[in-house]
Coordinates of C-alpha atoms and ligand atoms in Angstrom, one line a residue:
X5 CA 24.5 -129.2 93.5
X6 CA 23.8 -126.5 91.8
X7 CA 20.5 -125.9 93.6
X8 CA 22.1 -125.4 96.8
X9 CA 21.3 -122.9 99.4
X10 CA 24.2 -120.5 99.3
X11 CA 21.9 -117.3 100.0
X12 CA 20.7 -116.3 103.7
X13 CA 17.4 -115.3 101.5
X14 CA 16.4 -118.6 100.4
X15 CA 16.7 -120.5 103.6
X16 CA 13.4 -122.2 104.0
X17 CA 11.1 -121.6 107.0
X18 CA 11.3 -124.4 109.5
X19 CA 10.4 -125.2 113.4
X20 CA 13.3 -126.7 115.1
X21 CA 12.1 -130.2 117.0
X22 CA 11.8 -129.2 120.6
X23 CA 15.0 -129.7 122.6
X24 CA 13.8 -129.5 126.5
X25 CA 10.5 -131.8 125.3
X26 CA 10.2 -135.3 126.4
X27 CA 9.2 -137.8 123.4
X28 CA 5.6 -137.7 125.2
X29 CA 5.6 -134.0 125.3
X30 CA 6.1 -132.8 129.0
X31 CA 9.1 -129.9 129.3
X32 CA 12.5 -130.5 130.9
X33 CA 13.1 -128.4 133.3
X34 CA 15.5 -129.6 135.5
X35 CA 19.2 -131.5 135.5
X36 CA 17.5 -135.1 136.5
X37 CA 14.7 -135.1 133.8
X38 CA 17.9 -134.0 131.4
X39 CA 19.9 -136.7 132.5
X40 CA 17.7 -139.6 133.4
X41 CA 15.4 -139.2 130.0
X42 CA 15.6 -136.7 127.9
X43 CA 19.2 -137.3 127.0
X44 CA 19.2 -141.0 126.6
X45 CA 16.1 -140.2 123.9
X46 CA 18.4 -138.3 122.0
X47 CA 21.5 -140.4 122.1
X48 CA 18.9 -143.3 121.3
X49 CA 17.3 -141.1 118.2
X50 CA 20.6 -140.0 116.7
X51 CA 21.8 -143.2 116.6
X52 CA 19.1 -144.5 114.8
X53 CA 18.2 -142.0 112.6
X54 CA 21.7 -140.1 111.5
X55 CA 25.1 -142.2 112.8
X56 CA 24.4 -145.4 113.4
X57 CA 24.3 -147.8 116.3
X58 CA 27.5 -148.8 117.8
X59 CA 27.6 -152.2 118.8
X60 CA 27.8 -152.8 122.7
X61 CA 30.2 -155.8 122.4
X62 CA 33.6 -155.1 124.0
X63 CA 36.8 -155.4 122.2
X64 CA 40.2 -156.8 124.0
X65 CA 42.9 -153.9 123.9
X66 CA 46.2 -154.4 123.8
X67 CA 48.4 -150.8 124.7
X68 CA 52.1 -151.3 123.2
X69 CA 54.7 -148.4 123.1
X70 CA 56.8 -148.4 120.0
X71 CA 58.8 -145.1 121.0
X72 CA 59.2 -142.8 123.7
X73 CA 61.3 -139.6 123.4
X74 CA 62.7 -137.3 125.8
X75 CA 63.0 -134.2 123.5
X76 CA 63.7 -130.3 123.9
X77 CA 62.1 -128.7 126.9
X78 CA 60.9 -131.3 128.8
X79 CA 58.3 -132.5 126.0
X80 CA 58.0 -136.5 125.5
X81 CA 56.7 -138.0 122.0
X82 CA 55.3 -141.5 122.6
X83 CA 54.0 -143.7 119.5
X84 CA 51.7 -146.0 120.8
X85 CA 50.1 -149.2 118.8
X86 CA 46.5 -150.3 119.7
X87 CA 46.0 -153.6 119.0
X88 CA 42.2 -154.6 118.9
X89 CA 41.7 -158.3 119.5
X90 CA 45.0 -159.4 118.9
X91 CA 44.0 -158.4 115.3
X92 CA 43.4 -155.0 114.4
X93 CA 46.1 -152.4 115.2
X94 CA 45.7 -148.7 115.3
X95 CA 49.0 -146.0 115.8
X96 CA 48.5 -143.1 118.2
X97 CA 51.1 -140.5 118.1
X98 CA 50.7 -139.0 121.6
X99 CA 52.8 -135.4 122.4
X100 CA 53.3 -134.6 126.4
X101 CA 54.5 -131.2 127.3
X102 CA 56.8 -130.9 130.4
X103 CA 54.3 -130.3 133.1
X104 CA 52.7 -133.3 134.2
X105 CA 48.7 -134.9 134.0
X106 CA 48.7 -131.7 131.3
X107 CA 45.1 -132.0 129.3
X108 CA 45.1 -133.3 126.3
X109 CA 43.5 -132.6 122.8
X110 CA 43.1 -136.1 121.1
X111 CA 41.6 -135.7 117.3
X112 CA 41.7 -137.8 114.4
X113 CA 43.6 -136.8 111.3
X114 CA 43.1 -137.8 107.3
X115 CA 46.3 -138.7 106.1
X116 CA 48.2 -141.1 108.8
X117 CA 49.7 -139.6 111.8
X118 CA 53.0 -138.7 109.8
X119 CA 50.9 -136.0 107.7
X120 CA 50.7 -134.0 110.7
X121 CA 54.3 -133.3 111.6
X122 CA 57.5 -133.3 109.7
X123 CA 59.7 -135.1 111.9
X124 CA 60.9 -138.3 110.1
X125 CA 61.1 -140.6 113.6
X126 CA 57.1 -140.4 113.3
X127 CA 55.8 -143.9 112.1
X128 CA 54.5 -143.9 108.5
X129 CA 52.9 -146.6 106.4
X130 CA 55.8 -148.3 103.8
X131 CA 55.2 -146.3 100.6
X132 CA 53.0 -143.4 101.9
X133 CA 56.4 -140.9 102.5
X134 CA 55.3 -138.2 100.3
X135 CA 52.6 -137.1 102.7
X136 CA 54.7 -136.7 105.5
X137 CA 54.6 -132.9 107.4
X138 CA 51.9 -132.1 105.0
X139 CA 48.8 -131.6 107.0
X140 CA 51.3 -129.9 109.9
X141 CA 49.7 -126.5 109.3
X142 CA 46.6 -127.7 111.2
X143 CA 48.9 -129.1 113.9
X144 CA 50.5 -126.6 115.1
X145 CA 52.1 -129.3 117.7
X146 CA 55.1 -127.2 119.4
X147 CA 52.7 -124.2 119.9
X148 CA 50.3 -126.5 121.8
X149 CA 53.1 -127.8 124.0
X150 CA 54.5 -124.7 124.6
X151 CA 50.8 -123.5 126.3
X152 CA 51.0 -126.7 128.7
X153 CA 49.1 -129.1 126.4
X154 CA 49.9 -132.7 125.3
X155 CA 48.8 -133.4 121.8
X156 CA 47.3 -136.9 120.7
X157 CA 46.5 -138.0 116.7
X158 CA 45.3 -140.9 115.0
X159 CA 44.6 -141.7 111.5
X160 CA 40.6 -142.0 110.5
X161 CA 41.7 -144.5 108.0
X162 CA 43.4 -147.0 110.7
X163 CA 39.7 -147.6 112.0
X164 CA 37.7 -147.0 108.6
X165 CA 39.3 -146.5 105.4
X166 CA 37.6 -143.3 104.2
X167 CA 35.9 -144.8 100.8
X168 CA 32.5 -146.5 100.3
X169 CA 33.9 -149.8 99.7
X170 CA 36.1 -149.2 103.0
X171 CA 34.0 -151.2 105.5
X172 CA 35.3 -154.4 104.6
X173 CA 38.7 -153.4 106.1
X174 CA 37.2 -151.4 108.6
X175 CA 37.5 -152.3 112.1
X176 CA 34.0 -153.3 111.9
X177 CA 35.5 -157.1 110.8
X178 CA 36.0 -157.7 114.7
X179 CA 32.0 -156.9 115.3
X180 CA 29.3 -159.5 115.0
X181 CA 27.3 -158.4 111.9
X182 CA 24.7 -155.8 112.5
X183 CA 21.1 -156.9 113.0
X184 CA 19.4 -154.3 111.4
X185 CA 21.5 -152.7 108.4
X186 CA 19.1 -149.3 108.4
X187 CA 20.5 -148.5 111.8
X188 CA 24.1 -150.3 111.2
X189 CA 27.2 -147.7 111.9
X190 CA 29.0 -146.5 109.1
X191 CA 32.1 -144.6 109.1
X192 CA 31.9 -141.6 111.3
X193 CA 30.3 -143.7 114.1
X194 CA 33.4 -146.6 113.4
X195 CA 35.8 -143.2 113.7
X196 CA 34.1 -142.0 116.8
X197 CA 34.0 -145.4 118.7
X198 CA 37.9 -145.7 118.3
X199 CA 38.2 -141.9 119.6
X200 CA 36.9 -143.7 122.7
X201 CA 39.5 -146.3 122.3
X202 CA 42.2 -143.8 121.9
X203 CA 41.0 -142.7 125.0
X204 CA 41.1 -146.0 126.7
X205 CA 44.7 -146.1 125.8
X206 CA 46.1 -142.4 127.2
X207 CA 44.1 -142.8 130.4
X208 CA 46.0 -146.0 130.9
X209 CA 49.2 -144.5 130.1
X210 CA 48.2 -142.6 133.4
X211 CA 50.1 -139.4 132.5
X212 CA 47.6 -137.4 130.7
X213 CA 45.1 -134.8 132.6
X214 CA 41.4 -134.2 130.9
X215 CA 41.0 -134.9 127.6
X216 CA 39.4 -132.4 124.9
X217 CA 38.2 -133.7 121.5
X218 CA 39.0 -131.6 118.4
X219 CA 37.9 -132.4 114.9
X220 CA 37.7 -130.4 111.6
X221 CA 35.1 -131.2 108.9
X222 CA 33.8 -134.9 109.1
X223 CA 36.3 -135.3 111.3
X224 CA 34.5 -132.3 113.4
X225 CA 31.3 -134.4 112.8
X226 CA 33.1 -137.5 114.1
X227 CA 34.6 -135.5 117.3
X228 CA 30.9 -134.1 118.3
X229 CA 29.4 -138.1 117.7
X230 CA 32.3 -139.3 120.1
X231 CA 32.0 -136.6 122.9
X232 CA 28.0 -136.7 122.7
X233 CA 28.5 -140.7 123.5
X234 CA 31.2 -140.6 125.6
X235 CA 31.4 -138.8 129.0
X236 CA 34.9 -139.1 129.5
X237 CA 35.7 -136.4 127.3
X238 CA 36.5 -133.3 129.1
X239 CA 35.6 -131.0 126.3
X240 CA 34.6 -130.5 122.7
X241 CA 35.3 -128.8 119.5
X242 CA 34.1 -128.8 116.2
X243 CA 36.5 -127.0 113.5
X244 CA 33.8 -126.2 110.4
X245 CA 32.0 -129.5 110.7
X246 CA 28.8 -128.7 108.5
X247 CA 26.1 -130.7 107.8
X248 CA 25.4 -133.4 110.1
X249 CA 28.0 -131.9 112.4
X250 CA 27.1 -128.3 114.2
X251 CA 25.1 -127.1 111.4
X252 CA 21.7 -127.5 111.4
X253 CA 20.0 -130.0 108.3
X254 CA 16.8 -128.2 108.3
X255 CA 18.1 -124.7 107.0
X256 CA 19.5 -127.0 104.0
X257 CA 22.2 -123.9 103.2
X258 CA 25.4 -125.6 101.5
X259 CA 25.7 -129.0 102.2
X260 CA 22.1 -130.7 102.3
X261 CA 21.5 -134.3 104.0
X262 CA 21.1 -135.7 100.2
X263 CA 24.3 -134.1 99.2
X264 CA 26.0 -135.5 101.8
X265 CA 24.6 -139.0 101.5
X266 CA 24.9 -139.3 97.6
X267 CA 28.8 -138.0 97.3
X268 CA 29.5 -140.2 101.0
X269 CA 27.0 -143.3 101.2
X270 CA 29.4 -144.4 103.6
X271 CA 29.6 -141.7 106.4
X272 CA 26.1 -142.1 108.4
X273 CA 23.2 -145.0 108.6
X274 CA 21.0 -146.4 106.1
X275 CA 17.9 -144.6 108.2
X276 CA 19.2 -140.9 107.3
X277 CA 19.2 -141.9 103.7
X278 CA 15.4 -141.7 104.0
X279 CA 15.7 -137.7 104.8
X280 CA 17.5 -136.5 101.4
X281 CA 15.3 -133.5 100.5
X282 CA 12.9 -134.4 103.6
X283 CA 14.8 -132.2 106.3
X284 CA 11.6 -131.3 107.9
X285 CA 10.8 -135.1 108.0
X286 CA 13.8 -135.4 110.6
X287 CA 12.9 -136.1 114.0
X288 CA 15.6 -134.2 114.9
X289 CA 18.3 -131.3 114.2
X290 CA 21.8 -130.9 115.0
X291 CA 21.6 -128.7 117.9
X292 CA 20.5 -132.1 119.6
X293 CA 23.7 -133.2 119.1
X294 CA 25.5 -130.5 120.3
X295 CA 23.8 -130.7 123.5
X296 CA 24.7 -133.9 124.3
X297 CA 28.0 -132.7 125.7
X298 CA 26.2 -130.5 128.0
X299 CA 27.0 -129.7 131.0
X300 CA 31.2 -130.7 129.5
X301 CA 32.6 -127.3 127.8
X302 CA 31.7 -126.9 124.1
X303 CA 33.3 -125.0 121.4
X304 CA 31.7 -124.4 117.9
X305 CA 34.0 -122.8 115.0
X306 CA 32.7 -121.8 111.6
X307 CA 35.1 -119.8 108.6
X308 CA 33.2 -116.9 106.6
X309 CA 34.0 -118.4 103.3
X310 CA 33.2 -121.8 104.3
X311 CA 29.4 -121.8 103.1
X312 CA 29.4 -125.5 102.0
X313 CA 29.4 -126.0 106.1
X314 CA 27.1 -123.1 106.6
X315 CA 28.4 -120.9 109.3
X316 CA 25.5 -119.2 110.6
X317 CA 23.4 -123.2 110.6
X318 CA 26.4 -123.6 113.2
X319 CA 25.8 -120.8 115.2
X320 CA 22.2 -121.1 115.4
X321 CA 22.2 -124.6 116.4
X322 CA 25.1 -124.1 119.2
X323 CA 22.3 -121.1 120.3
X324 CA 19.8 -123.5 120.2
X325 CA 21.8 -126.2 122.3
X326 CA 22.8 -123.6 124.8
X327 CA 19.3 -123.5 127.1
X328 CA 20.2 -126.8 127.9
X329 CA 23.9 -126.0 129.5
X330 CA 21.5 -123.5 131.6
X331 CA 19.2 -126.2 133.3
X332 CA 22.4 -128.1 134.1
X333 CA 23.4 -124.9 135.6
X334 CA 25.9 -123.3 133.4
X335 CA 25.9 -120.4 131.0
X336 CA 25.9 -121.6 127.8
X337 CA 26.4 -119.3 125.0
X338 CA 26.6 -115.6 126.2
X339 CA 25.6 -113.9 123.0
X340 CA 22.0 -114.1 120.8
X341 CA 23.5 -112.8 117.4
X342 CA 26.0 -114.1 115.4
X343 CA 29.2 -112.2 116.5
X344 CA 31.2 -110.6 114.0
X345 CA 34.0 -112.3 112.2
X346 CA 37.3 -112.8 114.3
X347 CA 35.1 -112.1 117.2
X348 CA 35.4 -114.8 119.7
X349 CA 32.8 -115.0 122.8
X350 CA 32.4 -118.1 125.4
X351 CA 31.0 -118.9 128.0
X352 CA 30.6 -122.5 129.2
X353 CA 29.5 -122.6 125.1
X354 CA 31.9 -121.2 122.8
X355 CA 31.9 -119.8 119.5
X356 CA 33.6 -118.0 116.7
X357 CA 33.5 -117.1 113.0
X358 CA 37.1 -117.1 111.4
X359 CA 38.0 -114.9 108.3
X360 CA 38.9 -117.3 105.1
X361 CA 38.2 -120.6 104.1
X362 CA 37.9 -124.2 105.4
X363 CA 40.2 -125.3 107.2
X364 CA 42.2 -125.4 110.8
X365 CA 44.4 -122.5 111.4
X366 CA 46.9 -121.5 114.3
X367 CA 44.6 -118.3 114.7
X368 CA 41.5 -121.1 115.6
X369 CA 44.2 -122.9 117.8
X370 CA 44.7 -119.7 119.9
X371 CA 41.0 -119.6 120.3
X372 CA 40.6 -123.1 121.7
X373 CA 43.7 -123.2 124.1
X374 CA 42.4 -119.9 125.0
X375 CA 39.1 -121.7 125.7
X376 CA 40.8 -124.6 127.5
X377 CA 42.3 -122.4 129.9
X378 CA 39.2 -121.1 131.2
X379 CA 37.4 -124.3 131.0
X380 CA 40.0 -126.9 132.1
X381 CA 42.3 -125.2 134.3
Ligands
GTR24 C1 33.8 -132.0 102.2 C2 32.5 -132.7 102.6 C3 31.9 -131.9 104.0 C4 33.1 -132.0 105.5 C5 34.6 -132.1 104.2 C6 35.6 -132.5 105.2 O1 33.5 -132.7 100.7 O2 31.2 -132.4 101.5 O3 31.0 -132.3 104.5 O4 33.1 -133.2 105.6 O5 34.6 -132.8 102.7 O6 35.9 -133.4 105.4 O7 36.5 -131.9 104.3

């Protein structure tokens, strides 16, 4: 991976495939054409070429409350067990603020629910005590609740263990085998499917307001794909999602399609591997993924030192996606140039470049809460 581009001067010339144009070349000028024709075309294209097809097969979901406790300040914590087809369990940790029907942020976590908060009452799989609270810095639970938002999280590994051979132990075992292996779903699409099941469970409680998706890095890629597919998500936040997330693949800056498919062959569909070192052959780019979230609010965040995720490519994809919000009657990104570090910009589409590395900071969260205040309140 030493040949990766880390200098803007080395970015190749490229043309982005047009967003507001139908497959037959005719322009998309109105909401009806976007919704009725272009949006479905792009969803199909991204599923077939990047993320894989999510089966239509319905899986029965049974939600059980394992814990429900009142904490100080009117906060409530619940731990829910989502039993799929009576055979595969997910655990959802939910924090609700004092306010009724508050908006709730939902995000997958990397290491288990107990890694997001030090409280020893948070259930943990046997033998997994060591990571308790280890990712708490990325989940400022008390601060989120104090601002009147709820927070829900589940472990991505409950859906698809993040390993090359994770498929056998994944929730995919509940499904019929895919007909076409080239466009079959892998980890990212399975995680995204799980976010929709978590949303089902949150809606079933009757205690949640609008649900906003958030994800960091590989789980940011996942949050974008989940929000693109499932329009019940009210808002989406991509934190440093990079390659096959918010960053334009054609720039080949930082992580490339070949690099990601080589290191993580279990994340995307087999068809995507055909574009290793052939980004210009892709019939799409990541601005199309972002555009599928319109007209709902979208916030993309980069970090100055996170060159592997191509901060500038994330900004340019957001800018290139923005005209779709305009077609749908909203202000997209309010700027044309990438803003200076630590200077958030937001219309219905927001962006910031935080100083620092690949992470989710308290400062990032304050920006997401500000954005949610302006868009969901
Ligand atoms: C990196 C990977 C990125 C990003 C990151 C993460 O190793 O190259 O695409 O997903 O992991 O998820 O932290």
